[in-house]
Each structure stands twice: as C-alpha cells, then as structure tokens.
N, CA, C and O atoms as a DFTB+ gen file, in Angstrom:
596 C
 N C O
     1  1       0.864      -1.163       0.000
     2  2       0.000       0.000       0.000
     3  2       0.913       1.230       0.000
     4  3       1.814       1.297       0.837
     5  1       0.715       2.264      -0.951
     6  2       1.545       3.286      -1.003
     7  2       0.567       4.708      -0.948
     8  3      -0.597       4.820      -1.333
     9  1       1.385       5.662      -0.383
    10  2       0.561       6.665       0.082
    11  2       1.215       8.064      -0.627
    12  3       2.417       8.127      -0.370
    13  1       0.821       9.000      -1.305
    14  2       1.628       9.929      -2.064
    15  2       2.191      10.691      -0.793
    16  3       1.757      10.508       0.344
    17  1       3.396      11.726      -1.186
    18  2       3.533      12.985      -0.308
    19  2       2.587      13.443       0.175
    20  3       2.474      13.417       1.401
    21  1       1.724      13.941      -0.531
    22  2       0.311      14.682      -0.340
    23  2      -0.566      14.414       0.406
    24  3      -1.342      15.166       0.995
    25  1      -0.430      12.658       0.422
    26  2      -1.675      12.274       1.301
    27  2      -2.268      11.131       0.515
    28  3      -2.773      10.156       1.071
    29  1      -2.201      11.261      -0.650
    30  2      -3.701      10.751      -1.480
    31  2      -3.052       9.374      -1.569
    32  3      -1.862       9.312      -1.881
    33  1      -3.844       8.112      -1.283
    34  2      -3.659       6.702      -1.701
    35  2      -3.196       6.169      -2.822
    36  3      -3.987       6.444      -3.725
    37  1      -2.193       5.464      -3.256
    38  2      -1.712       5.011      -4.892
    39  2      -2.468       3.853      -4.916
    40  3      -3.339       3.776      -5.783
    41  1      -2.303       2.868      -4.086
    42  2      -2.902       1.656      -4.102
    43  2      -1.969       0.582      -4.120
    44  3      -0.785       0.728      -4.425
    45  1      -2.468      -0.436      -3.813
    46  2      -1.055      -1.644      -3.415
    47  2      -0.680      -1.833      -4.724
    48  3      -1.386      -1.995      -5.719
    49  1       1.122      -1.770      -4.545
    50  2       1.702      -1.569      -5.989
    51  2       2.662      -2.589      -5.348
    52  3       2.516      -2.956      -4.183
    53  1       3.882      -3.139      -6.338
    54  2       4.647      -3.576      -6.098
    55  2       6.228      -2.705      -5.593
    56  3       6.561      -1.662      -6.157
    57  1       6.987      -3.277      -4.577
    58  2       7.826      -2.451      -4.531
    59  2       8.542      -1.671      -5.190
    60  3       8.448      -0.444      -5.211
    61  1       9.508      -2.526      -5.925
    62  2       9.643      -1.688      -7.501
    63  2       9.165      -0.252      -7.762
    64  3       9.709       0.851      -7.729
    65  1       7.747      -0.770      -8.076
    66  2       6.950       0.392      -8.842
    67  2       6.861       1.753      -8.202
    68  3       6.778       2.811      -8.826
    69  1       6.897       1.555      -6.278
    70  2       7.110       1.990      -5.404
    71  2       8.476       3.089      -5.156
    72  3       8.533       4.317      -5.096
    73  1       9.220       2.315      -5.080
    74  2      10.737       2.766      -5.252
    75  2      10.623       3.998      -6.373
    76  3      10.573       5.182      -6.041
    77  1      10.585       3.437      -8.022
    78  2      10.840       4.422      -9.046
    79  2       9.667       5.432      -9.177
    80  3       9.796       6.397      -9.931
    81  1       8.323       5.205      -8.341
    82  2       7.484       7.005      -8.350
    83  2       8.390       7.683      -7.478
    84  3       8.847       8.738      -7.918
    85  1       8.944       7.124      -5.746
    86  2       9.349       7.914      -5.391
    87  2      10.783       8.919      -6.352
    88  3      11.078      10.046      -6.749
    89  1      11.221       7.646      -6.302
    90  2      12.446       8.313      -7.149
    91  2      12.582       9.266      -8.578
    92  3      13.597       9.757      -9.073
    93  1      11.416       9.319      -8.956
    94  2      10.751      10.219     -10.115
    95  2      10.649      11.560      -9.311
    96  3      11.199      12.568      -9.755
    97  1       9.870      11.587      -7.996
    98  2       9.265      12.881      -7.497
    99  2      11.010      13.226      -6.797
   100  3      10.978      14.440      -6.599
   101  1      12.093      12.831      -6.469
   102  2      13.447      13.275      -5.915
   103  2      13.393      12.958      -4.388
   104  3      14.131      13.534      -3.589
   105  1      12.145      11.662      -3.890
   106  2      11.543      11.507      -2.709
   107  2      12.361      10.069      -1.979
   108  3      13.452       9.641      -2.356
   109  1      11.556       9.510      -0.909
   110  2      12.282       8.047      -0.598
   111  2      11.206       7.874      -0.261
   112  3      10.321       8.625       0.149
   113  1      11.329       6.011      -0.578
   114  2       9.891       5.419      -0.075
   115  2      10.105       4.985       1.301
   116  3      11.163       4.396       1.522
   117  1       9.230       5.183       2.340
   118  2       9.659       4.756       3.822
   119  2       8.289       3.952       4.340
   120  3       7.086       4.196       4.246
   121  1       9.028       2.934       4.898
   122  2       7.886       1.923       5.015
   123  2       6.888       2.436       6.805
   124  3       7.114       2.158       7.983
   125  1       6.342       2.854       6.451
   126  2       5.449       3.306       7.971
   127  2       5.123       2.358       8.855
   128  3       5.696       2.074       9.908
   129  1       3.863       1.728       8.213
   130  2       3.626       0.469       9.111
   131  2       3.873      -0.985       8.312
   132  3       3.297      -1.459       7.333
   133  1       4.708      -1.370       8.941
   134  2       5.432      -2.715       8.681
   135  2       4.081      -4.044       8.769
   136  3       3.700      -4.925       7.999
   137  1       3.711      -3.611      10.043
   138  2       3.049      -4.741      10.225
   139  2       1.368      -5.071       9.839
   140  3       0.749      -6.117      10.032
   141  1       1.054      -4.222       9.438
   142  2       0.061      -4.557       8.381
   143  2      -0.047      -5.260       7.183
   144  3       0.883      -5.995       6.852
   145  1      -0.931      -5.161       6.556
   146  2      -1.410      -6.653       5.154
   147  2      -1.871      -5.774       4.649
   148  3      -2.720      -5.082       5.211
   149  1      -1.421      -5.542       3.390
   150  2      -0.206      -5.593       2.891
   151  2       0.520      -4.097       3.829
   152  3      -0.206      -3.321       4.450
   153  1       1.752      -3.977       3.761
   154  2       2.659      -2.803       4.685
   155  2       2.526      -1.589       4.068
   156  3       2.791      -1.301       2.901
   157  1       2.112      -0.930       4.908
   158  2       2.352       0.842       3.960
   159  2       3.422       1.370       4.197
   160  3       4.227       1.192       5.111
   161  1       3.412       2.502       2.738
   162  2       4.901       2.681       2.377
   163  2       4.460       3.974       2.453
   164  3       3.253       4.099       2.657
   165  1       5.072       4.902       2.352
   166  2       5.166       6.740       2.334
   167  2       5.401       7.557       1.764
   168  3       5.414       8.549       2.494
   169  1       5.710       7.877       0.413
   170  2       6.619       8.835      -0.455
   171  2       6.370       9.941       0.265
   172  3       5.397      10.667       0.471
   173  1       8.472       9.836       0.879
   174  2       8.668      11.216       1.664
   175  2       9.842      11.700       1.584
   176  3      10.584      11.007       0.888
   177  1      10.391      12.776       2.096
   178  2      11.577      13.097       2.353
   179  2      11.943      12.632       3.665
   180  3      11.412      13.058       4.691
   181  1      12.978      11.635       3.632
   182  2      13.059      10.713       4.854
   183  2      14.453      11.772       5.761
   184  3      14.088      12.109       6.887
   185  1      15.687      12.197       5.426
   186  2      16.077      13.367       5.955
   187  2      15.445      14.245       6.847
   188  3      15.854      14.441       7.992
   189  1      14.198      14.917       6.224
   190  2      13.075      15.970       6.513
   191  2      12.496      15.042       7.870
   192  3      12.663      15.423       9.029
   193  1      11.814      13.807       7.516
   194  2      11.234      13.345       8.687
   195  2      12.229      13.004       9.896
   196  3      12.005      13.033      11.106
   197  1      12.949      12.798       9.465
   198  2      14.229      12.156      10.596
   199  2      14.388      13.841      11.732
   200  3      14.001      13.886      12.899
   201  1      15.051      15.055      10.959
   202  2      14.968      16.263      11.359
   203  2      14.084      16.569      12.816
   204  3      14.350      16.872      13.979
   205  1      12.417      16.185      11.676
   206  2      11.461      16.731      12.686
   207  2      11.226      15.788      13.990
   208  3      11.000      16.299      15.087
   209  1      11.292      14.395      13.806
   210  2      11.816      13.362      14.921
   211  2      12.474      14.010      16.043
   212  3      11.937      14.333      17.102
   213  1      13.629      14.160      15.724
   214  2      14.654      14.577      16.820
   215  2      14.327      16.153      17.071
   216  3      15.059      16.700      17.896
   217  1      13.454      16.840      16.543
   218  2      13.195      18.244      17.030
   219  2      11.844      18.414      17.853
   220  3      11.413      19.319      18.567
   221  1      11.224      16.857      17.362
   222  2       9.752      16.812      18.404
   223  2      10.309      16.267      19.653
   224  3       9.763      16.632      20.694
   225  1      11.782      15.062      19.761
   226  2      11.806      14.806      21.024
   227  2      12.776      15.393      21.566
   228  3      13.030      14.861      22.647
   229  1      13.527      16.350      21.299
   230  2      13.996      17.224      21.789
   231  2      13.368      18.518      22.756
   232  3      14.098      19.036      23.601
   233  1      12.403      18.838      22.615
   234  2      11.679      19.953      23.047
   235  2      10.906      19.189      24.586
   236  3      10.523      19.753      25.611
   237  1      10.894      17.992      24.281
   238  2      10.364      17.305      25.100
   239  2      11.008      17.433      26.561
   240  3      10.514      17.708      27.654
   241  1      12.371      17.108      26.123
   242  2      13.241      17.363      27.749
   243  2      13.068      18.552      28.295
   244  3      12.941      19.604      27.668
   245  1      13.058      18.393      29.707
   246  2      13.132      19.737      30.624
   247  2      14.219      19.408      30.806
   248  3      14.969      18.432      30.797
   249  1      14.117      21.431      31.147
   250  2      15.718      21.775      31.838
   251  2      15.445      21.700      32.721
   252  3      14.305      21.966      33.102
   253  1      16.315      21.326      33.403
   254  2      16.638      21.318      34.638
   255  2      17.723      22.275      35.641
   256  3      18.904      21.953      35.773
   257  1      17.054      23.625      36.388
   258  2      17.770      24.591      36.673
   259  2      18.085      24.339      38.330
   260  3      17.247      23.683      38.948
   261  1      18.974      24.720      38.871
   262  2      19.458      24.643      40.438
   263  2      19.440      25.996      40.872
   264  3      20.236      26.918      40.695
   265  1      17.968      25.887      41.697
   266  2      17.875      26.710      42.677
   267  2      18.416      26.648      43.949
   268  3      18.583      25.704      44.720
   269  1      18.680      27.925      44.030
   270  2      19.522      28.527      45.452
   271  2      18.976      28.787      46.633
   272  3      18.153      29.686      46.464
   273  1      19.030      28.359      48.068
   274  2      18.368      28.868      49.325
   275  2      19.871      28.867      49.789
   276  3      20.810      28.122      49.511
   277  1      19.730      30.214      50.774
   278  2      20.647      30.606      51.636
   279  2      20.268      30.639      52.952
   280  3      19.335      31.334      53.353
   281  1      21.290      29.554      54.019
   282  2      20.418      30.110      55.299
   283  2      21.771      30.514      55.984
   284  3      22.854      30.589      55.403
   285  1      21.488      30.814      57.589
   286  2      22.797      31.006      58.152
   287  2      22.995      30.470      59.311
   288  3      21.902      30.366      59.870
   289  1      23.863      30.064      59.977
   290  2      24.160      29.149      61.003
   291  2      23.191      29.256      62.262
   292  3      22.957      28.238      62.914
   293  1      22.670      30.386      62.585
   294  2      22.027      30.728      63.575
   295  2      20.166      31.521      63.291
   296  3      19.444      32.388      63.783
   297  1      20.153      30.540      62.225
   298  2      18.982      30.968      61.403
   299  2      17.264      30.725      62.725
   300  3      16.759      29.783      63.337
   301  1      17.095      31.608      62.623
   302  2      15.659      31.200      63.225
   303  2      14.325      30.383      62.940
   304  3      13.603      30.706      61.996
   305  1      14.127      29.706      63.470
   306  2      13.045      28.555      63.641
   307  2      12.065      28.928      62.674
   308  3      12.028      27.993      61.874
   309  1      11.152      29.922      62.289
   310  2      10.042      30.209      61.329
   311  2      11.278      30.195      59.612
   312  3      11.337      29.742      58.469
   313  1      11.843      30.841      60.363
   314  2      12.747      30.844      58.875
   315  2      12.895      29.727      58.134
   316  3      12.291      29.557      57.075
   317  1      13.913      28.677      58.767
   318  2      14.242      27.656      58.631
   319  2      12.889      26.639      57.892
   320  3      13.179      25.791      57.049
   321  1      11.972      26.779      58.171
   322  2      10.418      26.301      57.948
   323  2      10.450      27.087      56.982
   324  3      10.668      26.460      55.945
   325  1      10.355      27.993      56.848
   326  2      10.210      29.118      55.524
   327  2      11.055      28.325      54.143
   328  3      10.643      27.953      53.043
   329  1      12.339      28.282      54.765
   330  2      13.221      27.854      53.614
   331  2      13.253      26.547      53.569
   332  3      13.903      26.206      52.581
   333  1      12.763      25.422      54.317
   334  2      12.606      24.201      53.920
   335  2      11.231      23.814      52.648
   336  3      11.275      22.940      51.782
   337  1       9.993      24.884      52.956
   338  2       9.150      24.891      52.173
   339  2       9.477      25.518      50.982
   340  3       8.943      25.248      49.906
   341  1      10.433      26.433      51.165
   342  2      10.794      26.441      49.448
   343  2      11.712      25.343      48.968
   344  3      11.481      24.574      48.035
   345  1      12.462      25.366      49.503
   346  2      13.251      23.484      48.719
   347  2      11.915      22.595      48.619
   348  3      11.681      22.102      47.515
   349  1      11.198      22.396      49.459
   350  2       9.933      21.764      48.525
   351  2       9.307      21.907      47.804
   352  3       8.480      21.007      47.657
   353  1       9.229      23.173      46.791
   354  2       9.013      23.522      46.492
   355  2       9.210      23.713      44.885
   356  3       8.409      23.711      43.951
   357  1      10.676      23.886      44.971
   358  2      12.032      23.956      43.678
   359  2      11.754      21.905      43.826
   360  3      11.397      21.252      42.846
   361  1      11.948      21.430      44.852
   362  2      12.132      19.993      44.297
   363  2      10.475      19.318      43.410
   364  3      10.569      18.503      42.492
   365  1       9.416      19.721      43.790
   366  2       8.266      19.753      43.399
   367  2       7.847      19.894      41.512
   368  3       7.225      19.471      40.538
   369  1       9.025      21.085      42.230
   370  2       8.717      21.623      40.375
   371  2       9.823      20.564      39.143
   372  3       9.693      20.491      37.921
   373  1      10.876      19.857      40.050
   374  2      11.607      19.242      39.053
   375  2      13.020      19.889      38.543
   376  3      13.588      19.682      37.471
   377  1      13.460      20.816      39.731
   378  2      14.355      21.442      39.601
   379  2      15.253      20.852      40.698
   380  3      14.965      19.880      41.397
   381  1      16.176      21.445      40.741
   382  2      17.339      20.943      42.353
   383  2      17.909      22.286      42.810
   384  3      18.177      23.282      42.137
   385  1      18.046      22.027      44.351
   386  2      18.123      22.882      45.105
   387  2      19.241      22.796      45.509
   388  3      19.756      21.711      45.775
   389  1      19.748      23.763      45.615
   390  2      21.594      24.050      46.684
   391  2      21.399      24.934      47.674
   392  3      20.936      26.073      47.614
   393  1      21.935      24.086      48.930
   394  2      21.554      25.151      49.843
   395  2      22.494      25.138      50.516
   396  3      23.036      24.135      50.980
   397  1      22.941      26.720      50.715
   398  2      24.287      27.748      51.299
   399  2      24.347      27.697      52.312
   400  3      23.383      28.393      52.631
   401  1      24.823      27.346      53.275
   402  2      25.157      28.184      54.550
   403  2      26.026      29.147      54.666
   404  3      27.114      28.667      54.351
   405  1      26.143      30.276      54.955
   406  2      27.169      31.747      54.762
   407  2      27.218      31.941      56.056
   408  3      26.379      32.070      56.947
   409  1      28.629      31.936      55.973
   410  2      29.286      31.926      57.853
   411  2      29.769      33.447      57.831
   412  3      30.254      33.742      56.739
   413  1      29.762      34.322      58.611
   414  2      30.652      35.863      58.612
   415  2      31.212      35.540      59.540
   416  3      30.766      34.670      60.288
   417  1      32.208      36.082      59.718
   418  2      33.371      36.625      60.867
   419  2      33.942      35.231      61.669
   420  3      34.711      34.657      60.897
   421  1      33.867      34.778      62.464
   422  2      33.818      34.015      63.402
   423  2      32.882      33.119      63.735
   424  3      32.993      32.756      64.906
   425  1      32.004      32.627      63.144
   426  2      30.492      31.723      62.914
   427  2      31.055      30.652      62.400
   428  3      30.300      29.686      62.502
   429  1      32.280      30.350      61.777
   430  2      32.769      29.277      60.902
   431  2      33.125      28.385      62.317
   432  3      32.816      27.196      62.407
   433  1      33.563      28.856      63.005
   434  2      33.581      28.005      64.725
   435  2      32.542      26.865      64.346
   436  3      32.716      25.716      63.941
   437  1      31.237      27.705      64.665
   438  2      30.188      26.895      65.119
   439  2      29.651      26.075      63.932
   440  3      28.531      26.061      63.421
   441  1      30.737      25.420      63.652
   442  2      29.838      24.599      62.003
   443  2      29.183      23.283      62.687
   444  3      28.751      22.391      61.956
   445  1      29.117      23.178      64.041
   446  2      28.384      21.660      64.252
   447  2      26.897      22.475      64.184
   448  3      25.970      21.939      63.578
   449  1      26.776      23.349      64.614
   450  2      25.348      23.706      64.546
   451  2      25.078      24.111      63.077
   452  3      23.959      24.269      62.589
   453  1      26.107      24.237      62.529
   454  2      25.479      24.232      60.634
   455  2      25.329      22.940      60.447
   456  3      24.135      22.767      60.202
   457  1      25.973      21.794      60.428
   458  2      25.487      20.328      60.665
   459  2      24.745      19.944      60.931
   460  3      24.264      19.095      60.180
   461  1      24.063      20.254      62.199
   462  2      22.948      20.223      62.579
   463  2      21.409      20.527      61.915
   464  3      20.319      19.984      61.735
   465  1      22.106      21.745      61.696
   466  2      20.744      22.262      60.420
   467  2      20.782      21.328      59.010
   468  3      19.750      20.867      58.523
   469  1      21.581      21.203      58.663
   470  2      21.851      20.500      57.301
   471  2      20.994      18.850      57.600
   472  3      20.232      18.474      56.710
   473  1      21.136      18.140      58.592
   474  2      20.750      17.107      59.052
   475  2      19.600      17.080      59.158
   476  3      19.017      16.022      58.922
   477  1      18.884      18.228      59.547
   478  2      17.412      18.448      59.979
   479  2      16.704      18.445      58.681
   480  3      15.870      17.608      58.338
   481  1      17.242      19.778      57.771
   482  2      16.916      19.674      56.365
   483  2      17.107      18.255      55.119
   484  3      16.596      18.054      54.017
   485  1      17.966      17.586      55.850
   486  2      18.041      16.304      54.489
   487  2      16.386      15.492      55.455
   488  3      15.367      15.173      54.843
   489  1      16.541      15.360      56.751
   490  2      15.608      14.699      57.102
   491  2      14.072      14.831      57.117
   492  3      13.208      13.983      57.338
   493  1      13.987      16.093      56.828
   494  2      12.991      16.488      56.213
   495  2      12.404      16.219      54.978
   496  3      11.248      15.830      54.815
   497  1      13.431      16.488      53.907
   498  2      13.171      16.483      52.670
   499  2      13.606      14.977      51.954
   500  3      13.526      14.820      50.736
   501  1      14.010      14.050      52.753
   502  2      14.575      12.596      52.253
   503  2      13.533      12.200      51.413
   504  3      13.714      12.145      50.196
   505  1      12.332      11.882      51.989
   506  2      10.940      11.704      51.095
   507  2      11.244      11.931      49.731
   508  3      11.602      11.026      48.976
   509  1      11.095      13.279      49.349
   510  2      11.041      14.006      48.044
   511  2      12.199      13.896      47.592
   512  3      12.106      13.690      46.382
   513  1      13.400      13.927      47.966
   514  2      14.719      14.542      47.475
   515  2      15.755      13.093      47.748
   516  3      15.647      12.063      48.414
   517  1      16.769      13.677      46.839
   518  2      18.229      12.461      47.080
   519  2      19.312      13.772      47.120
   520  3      19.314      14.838      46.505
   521  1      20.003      13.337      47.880
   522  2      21.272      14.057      48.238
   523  2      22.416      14.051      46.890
   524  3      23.220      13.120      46.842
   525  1      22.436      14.841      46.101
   526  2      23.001      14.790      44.871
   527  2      24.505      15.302      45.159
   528  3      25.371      14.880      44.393
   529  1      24.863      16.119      46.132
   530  2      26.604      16.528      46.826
   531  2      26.099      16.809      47.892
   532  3      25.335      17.762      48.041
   533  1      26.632      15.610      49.265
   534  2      27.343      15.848      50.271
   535  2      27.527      17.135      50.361
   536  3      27.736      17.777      49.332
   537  1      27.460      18.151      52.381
   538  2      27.893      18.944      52.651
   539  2      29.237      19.309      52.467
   540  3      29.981      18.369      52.745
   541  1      29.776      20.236      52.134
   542  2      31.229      20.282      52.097
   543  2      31.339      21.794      51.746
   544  3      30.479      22.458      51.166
   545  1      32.552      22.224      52.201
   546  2      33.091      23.530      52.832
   547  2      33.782      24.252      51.508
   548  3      34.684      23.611      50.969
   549  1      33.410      25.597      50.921
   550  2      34.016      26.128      50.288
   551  2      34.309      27.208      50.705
   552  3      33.513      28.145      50.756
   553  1      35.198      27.244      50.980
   554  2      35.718      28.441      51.816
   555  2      35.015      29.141      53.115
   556  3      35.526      29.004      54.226
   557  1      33.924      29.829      52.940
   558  2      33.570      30.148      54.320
   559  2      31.990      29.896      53.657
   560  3      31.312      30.875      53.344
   561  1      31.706      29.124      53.557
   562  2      30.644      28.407      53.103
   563  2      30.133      26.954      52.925
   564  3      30.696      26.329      52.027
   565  1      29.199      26.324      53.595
   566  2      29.239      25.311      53.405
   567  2      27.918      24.722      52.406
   568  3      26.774      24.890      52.829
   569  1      28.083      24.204      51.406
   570  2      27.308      23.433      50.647
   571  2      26.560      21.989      50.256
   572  3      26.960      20.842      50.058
   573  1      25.754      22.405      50.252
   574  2      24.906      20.990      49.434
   575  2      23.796      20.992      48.523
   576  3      22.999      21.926      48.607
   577  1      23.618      20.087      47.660
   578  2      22.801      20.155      46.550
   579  2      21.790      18.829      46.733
   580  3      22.093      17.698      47.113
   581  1      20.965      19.164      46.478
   582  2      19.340      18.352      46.123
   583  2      19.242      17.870      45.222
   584  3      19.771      18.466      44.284
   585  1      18.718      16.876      44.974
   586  2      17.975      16.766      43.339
   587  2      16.856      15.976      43.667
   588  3      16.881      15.202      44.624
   589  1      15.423      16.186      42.599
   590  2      14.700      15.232      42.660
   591  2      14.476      13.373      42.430
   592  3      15.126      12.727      41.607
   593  1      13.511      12.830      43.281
   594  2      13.917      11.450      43.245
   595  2      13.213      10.964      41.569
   596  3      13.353       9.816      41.149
C-alpha cells in the first residue's frame, strides 16, 4: 500500500513500482507500518522526517535549573520552615536545590550547629529529594545540593 507525499492513496503496488514514483518525485519510499497486510509505504523526504523526529523529542526534555536557598548558622526557627518549604518547592517543580550556609566573621567556629541544620533539612526532605553533593566547605561556606527522586 503506497501513500503519495500529499496524502492521497496510490494503491497496493509492487515495490519496484514503489521505489521508481518515489524516485521520479526526488523523494524516498519509507515503510510506515510494517506490520500490516499488505505494509504501507510513504513517499517522503526521509532526511526531513528524521529532522522533525529529533526536534519533536527534543523539546520534550526539561531543563533542569538549580535553585539557590541561603540560610545562616544561627537561622531562626520560622525561617528555617520558611526555607525548607521552598526546597519543597524547587524539588516539586523538578528542579534541584543548593543550599548555602554563609558563615561571617567568626560563625565558621560553630559549624556543628550548621550540621545540625543541614541534618534536619536532608531529614525532612529525604521523602522528596536524594542528596546529589554531600555537605562540604568552600571556603567560608558550606554546601549541598538536592535533586529530585
């Protein structure tokens, strides 16, 4: 069964015959559905279709952007709730979250209580989230990143 560019039905032809219309119009014959009686064939630009293939499943992927929460070692209790509901938030949507701790002056001391917080926050968010980087110290900062499960 052969089907023009256009649309319009040729009618079950032999391959052959198949092959040299396409190749008359500067086209390729592409077999669509295989598994039918008898198989339909396509006069198309098979290049052209291949193109739009990979440009329909391309568009398909999300990006995926890493959002930022900043808290600070001695962050207050509503806060902390504040900024855990936004990491649920960014993880919800299919994004990943990094979250800062920013030490000033002399606060880099007290990094068990940034530990602490960090611990509270993975245990919170374990449900929803996988730990994509371990806490770890960049300079006077300590980091970690989220991602969704």
């Amino acid at each position: 069964m052969v089907i023009d560019g256009d649309g319009t039905q040729l009618g079950a032809l032999p391959t052959r015959e198949g092959i040299r219309l396409a190749s008359e119009q500067g086209l390729d014959l592409v077999e669509v559905a295989p598994l039918l009686t008898p198989p339909v064939c396509k006069i198309m630009d098979y290049g052209k279709y291949q193109y739009q293939q990979n440009k329909k499943h391309s568009s398909k992927q999300k990006n995926i952007s890493v959002k930022e929460v900043k808290v600070r070692p001695r962050i207050n209790e509503h806060d902390l709730l504040f900024k855990m509901n936004n990491i649920k938030k960014f993880i919800g949507q299919g994004n990943k979250a990094k979250v800062t701790m920013m030490f000033r002056g002399r606060e880099i001391v007290h990094s068990a209580e940034a530990k602490k917080i960090f611990k509270r926050i993975v245990d919170e968010i374990t449900d929803i989230a996988a730990i994509e980087q371990m806490v770890k110290f960049e300079g006077n900062r300590m980091i970690m990143v989220l991602a969704p499960k």
